[in-house]
Amino acid sequence: MDYKIYCMEFSGAVHFGEGNLESSDYTFHADTLFSALCIEALKHGNDELERLVNLTKNNRLLFSDAFPYKKVGRETRLFIPKPNVLIDSEDTGNSSQKKKYKKLKYIDAGFLVDFLSGKYDIENHEKDLKEMGNHEVRTIVNVRKRDEEGNPRPYRVGSYNFNEGYGLYIIIGTDGGDAEELFDDLFGGLSLIGIGGERSSGYGRFDYYLEKMPENLAKGLRGDYNKYLSLSVSLPVDSELDETINNASYQLIKRSGFVASSDYSDTPVRKCDLYVFAPGSVFTRKFSGDIFDVSKEGNHPVYRYAKAMLLGVGA
């Protein structure tokens, strides 16, 4: 499989849901990207949607979650989720250092070996992420919803703004050919309408470019190792589950939300909840995962992406 990095430069604010409208994360999961691509594919008809679903189910097209990057001159520093493993060293024996290691969410991919050996420069890399951007809450007037007197109803929306030189990147794995061509077409369309929430207000639009794959990531994505770091939300199929969780170190997160399709139901309907492995989970075996139907008695299937993109981090 061929892997490529797509760096996203956002032209304005983004809104990635955290459970309530007034907050916003600064990254998004692979299932959010897949849902957005499905909606984009539907613009070309049901056949295009089925083509996208089949390519992903058959491991011909894979996505990572979105992670931060920092552009410094000609260098692009990529961050990956902190591996969910116990780090033991002289530095981490200090209680204050243990707390700092525990609070880390992302680490510089170029210093993965340092992190695993307990020699990671937390203060320096934490500063990079703190300078990435800022949260804010804006008041937006909804002209479609009005109060009893007929006045538009204002509501508050949390958003995130990236500072210059910062953005998000995703890793795409394809077998080339029509899989890569389909992704490029859909991702290009998605860049114009945006990703995340509040797109009608102009949130989430981006430009993108291909970034060179670092050697350590290229090797980790293709080789065989004794440990693997998950770069996406993922869930094994039943036949994979027992072997996957054996000796694994993982966290589970709940993925839910409302169905975006207007053809699905006359009223808003929530998707079925799905508990998946969080990015950063560490496994001793490879697994594939799947695309799950999370619909609830609606007019068509609703797909939740939970395929595994795994980075080798062991010997």
XYZ file of C-alpha atoms in Angstrom:
315
model
C 0.000 0.000 0.000
C 1.193 3.522 -0.835
C 0.922 6.173 1.897
C 0.754 9.938 1.385
C 0.446 12.942 3.677
C -2.079 15.689 2.928
C -1.513 18.924 4.874
C -4.596 21.104 5.363
C -4.296 24.902 5.636
C -7.536 26.369 6.994
C -8.625 29.738 5.647
C -10.687 30.581 8.733
C -12.200 29.132 11.878
C -13.099 25.464 12.329
C -15.696 23.762 14.517
C -15.038 20.143 15.456
C -17.624 18.876 17.909
C -16.886 18.025 21.525
C -20.445 17.287 22.592
C -21.763 20.826 22.867
C -22.016 23.735 20.461
C -19.972 26.230 22.492
C -16.805 24.132 22.548
C -14.586 22.964 19.710
C -11.636 20.626 19.394
C -8.772 21.442 17.025
C -8.551 17.998 15.417
C -11.022 15.484 14.004
C -11.251 11.708 13.711
C -11.074 9.511 10.627
C -14.794 8.708 10.866
C -15.584 12.424 10.572
C -13.514 12.588 7.377
C -15.160 9.466 5.994
C -18.676 10.776 6.698
C -17.832 14.041 4.931
C -16.457 12.110 1.935
C -19.632 9.997 1.825
C -21.783 13.135 1.623
C -19.511 14.479 -1.107
C -19.743 11.161 -2.997
C -23.554 11.237 -2.847
C -23.505 14.411 -4.942
C -22.423 12.130 -7.794
C -25.034 9.461 -7.023
C -25.442 6.305 -4.960
C -23.035 4.376 -7.174
C -20.205 6.723 -6.206
C -21.024 6.277 -2.514
C -21.010 2.482 -2.824
C -17.713 2.702 -4.670
C -16.185 4.673 -1.775
C -17.561 2.261 0.836
C -16.360 -0.826 -1.039
C -12.854 0.561 -1.540
C -12.492 1.249 2.180
C -14.049 -2.036 3.318
C -11.638 -3.921 1.046
C -8.574 -2.082 2.426
C -7.872 -0.298 -0.830
C -8.363 3.116 0.790
C -7.480 3.974 4.405
C -7.451 7.199 6.432
C -5.749 8.334 9.607
C -7.254 10.788 12.062
C -6.244 14.422 11.563
C -3.209 15.515 13.589
C -1.414 18.861 14.047
C 1.594 20.023 12.092
C 3.894 23.017 12.388
C 5.632 24.604 9.398
C 9.073 26.012 10.239
C 10.715 27.391 7.103
C 11.049 24.443 4.719
C 10.596 21.925 7.510
C 7.216 20.483 8.494
C 7.016 18.986 11.966
C 4.311 16.346 12.254
C 2.653 15.377 15.527
C 1.155 11.942 16.231
C -0.991 10.709 19.139
C 0.921 9.905 22.296
C 1.366 6.118 22.536
C -0.742 4.672 25.327
C 2.162 2.892 27.010
C 3.887 3.175 30.368
C 7.111 5.174 30.094
C 9.750 4.323 32.712
C 12.949 6.337 33.080
C 14.861 8.485 35.560
C 12.944 11.574 34.389
C 9.505 9.977 34.603
C 10.241 8.776 38.136
C 9.685 12.383 39.194
C 6.013 12.954 40.083
C 5.826 16.299 38.248
C 7.301 14.715 35.115
C 4.826 11.846 35.348
C 1.984 14.361 35.332
C 3.423 16.093 32.285
C 3.773 12.805 30.414
C 0.209 11.892 31.361
C -1.200 15.200 30.084
C 0.475 14.891 26.683
C -1.971 14.339 23.836
C 0.407 14.520 20.870
C 4.145 14.083 20.402
C 6.510 15.137 17.630
C 6.715 12.158 15.259
C 10.418 12.803 14.735
C 11.071 12.115 18.424
C 9.025 8.936 18.845
C 12.096 6.914 19.895
C 12.973 9.562 22.499
C 9.458 9.392 23.904
C 9.489 5.596 24.194
C 12.848 5.724 25.972
C 11.667 8.414 28.407
C 13.889 11.158 26.957
C 11.235 13.320 25.318
C 11.658 17.114 25.616
C 8.170 17.821 26.951
C 8.562 21.548 27.639
C 9.849 22.380 24.168
C 7.217 20.392 22.270
C 4.374 21.458 24.551
C 5.213 25.054 23.651
C 4.719 24.238 19.955
C 1.179 23.010 20.566
C 0.268 25.897 22.882
C 1.238 28.324 20.109
C -0.823 26.448 17.510
C -3.935 28.634 17.743
C -6.743 29.781 19.965
C -10.307 28.938 20.915
C -13.089 31.478 20.792
C -16.866 31.588 21.088
C -18.860 33.535 18.509
C -22.505 34.569 18.486
C -24.294 33.653 15.249
C -27.798 34.732 14.240
C -29.989 31.934 12.871
C -32.393 33.534 10.386
C -34.295 30.247 9.963
C -35.257 29.982 13.625
C -37.150 32.841 15.222
C -38.572 33.576 18.630
C -42.258 34.203 19.397
C -41.945 37.806 18.217
C -40.452 36.770 14.873
C -36.889 37.857 15.638
C -33.938 35.677 14.540
C -32.515 33.550 17.344
C -28.827 34.086 18.135
C -26.740 31.167 19.356
C -23.137 30.722 20.490
C -20.634 28.551 18.621
C -17.188 27.505 19.777
C -14.453 27.573 17.162
C -10.723 27.190 16.773
C -8.381 29.405 14.722
C -4.973 28.118 13.636
C -2.035 30.487 13.773
C 0.142 30.982 10.706
C 2.302 27.948 9.995
C -0.022 25.522 11.773
C -2.722 23.200 10.480
C -3.800 19.580 10.341
C -2.590 16.660 8.263
C -3.996 13.254 7.404
C -2.292 10.115 6.131
C -3.974 8.338 3.238
C -3.201 4.759 2.265
C -4.230 3.484 -1.184
C -3.324 0.738 -3.607
C -3.095 3.414 -6.296
C -5.275 3.578 -9.386
C -8.961 4.372 -8.993
C -8.824 4.438 -5.162
C -6.386 7.350 -5.109
C -8.207 9.082 -7.963
C -11.535 8.866 -6.137
C -10.065 10.233 -2.918
C -8.421 13.170 -4.694
C -11.703 14.071 -6.421
C -13.777 13.904 -3.230
C -11.187 15.590 -1.014
C -10.837 18.437 -3.495
C -14.597 19.013 -3.403
C -14.596 18.790 0.388
C -11.946 21.517 0.662
C -14.327 23.993 -0.979
C -17.297 23.378 1.335
C -15.311 22.648 4.504
C -15.206 19.930 7.134
C -16.726 19.883 10.605
C -19.685 21.860 11.876
C -21.143 25.255 10.911
C -19.998 24.972 7.298
C -22.886 27.204 6.194
C -21.170 29.971 8.176
C -17.912 29.406 6.280
C -16.185 27.226 8.880
C -13.777 24.435 8.012
C -12.691 25.425 4.490
C -9.106 24.640 3.590
C -6.387 24.445 0.979
C -4.124 21.406 0.943
C -0.849 20.129 -0.398
C 1.135 16.893 -0.382
C 3.948 16.654 2.171
C 6.944 14.339 1.969
C 6.533 11.236 4.119
C 9.223 11.090 6.860
C 11.348 7.959 6.695
C 10.447 6.752 10.197
C 6.716 6.963 9.432
C 7.140 5.264 6.054
C 8.968 2.337 7.660
C 6.509 2.111 10.535
C 3.488 1.984 8.245
C 4.880 -0.781 6.047
C 6.980 -3.025 8.295
C 6.286 -5.821 10.782
C 6.815 -4.954 14.447
C 6.019 -6.295 17.900
C 3.915 -3.232 18.756
C 1.652 -0.977 16.697
C 0.332 2.508 17.411
C -3.175 3.261 16.147
C -3.377 6.393 13.989
C -7.153 6.235 13.634
C -10.306 5.422 15.516
C -10.761 1.717 14.921
C -12.756 -1.356 15.906
C -11.935 -4.992 15.059
C -14.589 -7.267 13.642
C -15.705 -10.061 15.982
C -13.261 -12.581 14.532
C -10.327 -10.211 15.243
C -11.353 -8.958 18.676
C -9.882 -11.534 21.069
C -6.422 -11.511 19.497
C -6.454 -7.721 19.138
C -7.083 -6.935 22.809
C -4.602 -9.546 24.056
C -1.682 -7.628 25.656
C -3.015 -4.377 24.167
C -2.971 -0.988 25.902
C -5.943 1.017 24.719
C -8.650 3.558 25.469
C -12.230 3.424 24.253
C -14.199 6.448 23.090
C -17.862 6.735 22.186
C -18.704 7.941 18.698
C -22.249 9.200 18.149
C -24.100 12.137 16.605
C -26.997 12.900 14.302
C -27.466 11.613 10.757
C -26.558 14.408 8.321
C -28.587 13.123 5.355
C -31.904 14.911 4.708
C -33.163 11.773 2.906
C -32.745 9.547 5.943
C -35.751 10.721 7.975
C -38.293 13.525 8.231
C -36.917 14.446 11.671
C -33.368 14.502 13.091
C -32.250 11.027 14.176
C -29.196 10.051 16.186
C -26.831 7.401 14.914
C -26.312 4.258 16.973
C -23.490 4.766 19.456
C -20.283 2.913 18.636
C -17.391 2.429 21.068
C -14.049 2.355 19.276
C -10.349 2.282 20.119
C -8.941 5.783 20.434
C -5.925 6.875 18.372
C -2.798 6.309 20.438
C -3.908 2.829 21.503
C -1.103 0.275 21.257
C -1.523 -3.315 20.062
C 0.768 -6.311 19.637
C -1.036 -7.578 16.539
C -2.277 -6.030 13.323
C -5.992 -5.962 12.631
C -8.183 -4.582 9.876
C -11.337 -3.140 11.439
C -14.394 -2.384 9.348
C -17.051 0.045 8.134
C -20.096 -0.324 10.426
C -23.734 0.483 9.713
C -24.969 2.711 12.584
C -28.399 3.520 11.161
C -31.640 3.405 13.179
C -34.690 2.453 11.115
C -34.038 5.149 8.531
C -34.302 5.174 4.749
C -30.731 4.082 4.008
C -27.564 2.785 5.712
C -25.378 5.176 7.715
C -21.700 4.240 7.698
C -19.212 4.689 10.554
C -15.530 4.350 9.654
C -13.511 2.182 12.073
C -10.667 0.805 9.950
C -7.215 0.539 11.508
C -4.180 2.485 10.323
C -1.295 1.129 12.385
C 2.233 2.477 12.844
C 4.929 0.054 13.991
C 6.629 1.312 17.159
C 8.323 -1.843 18.486
C 11.402 -3.746 17.383
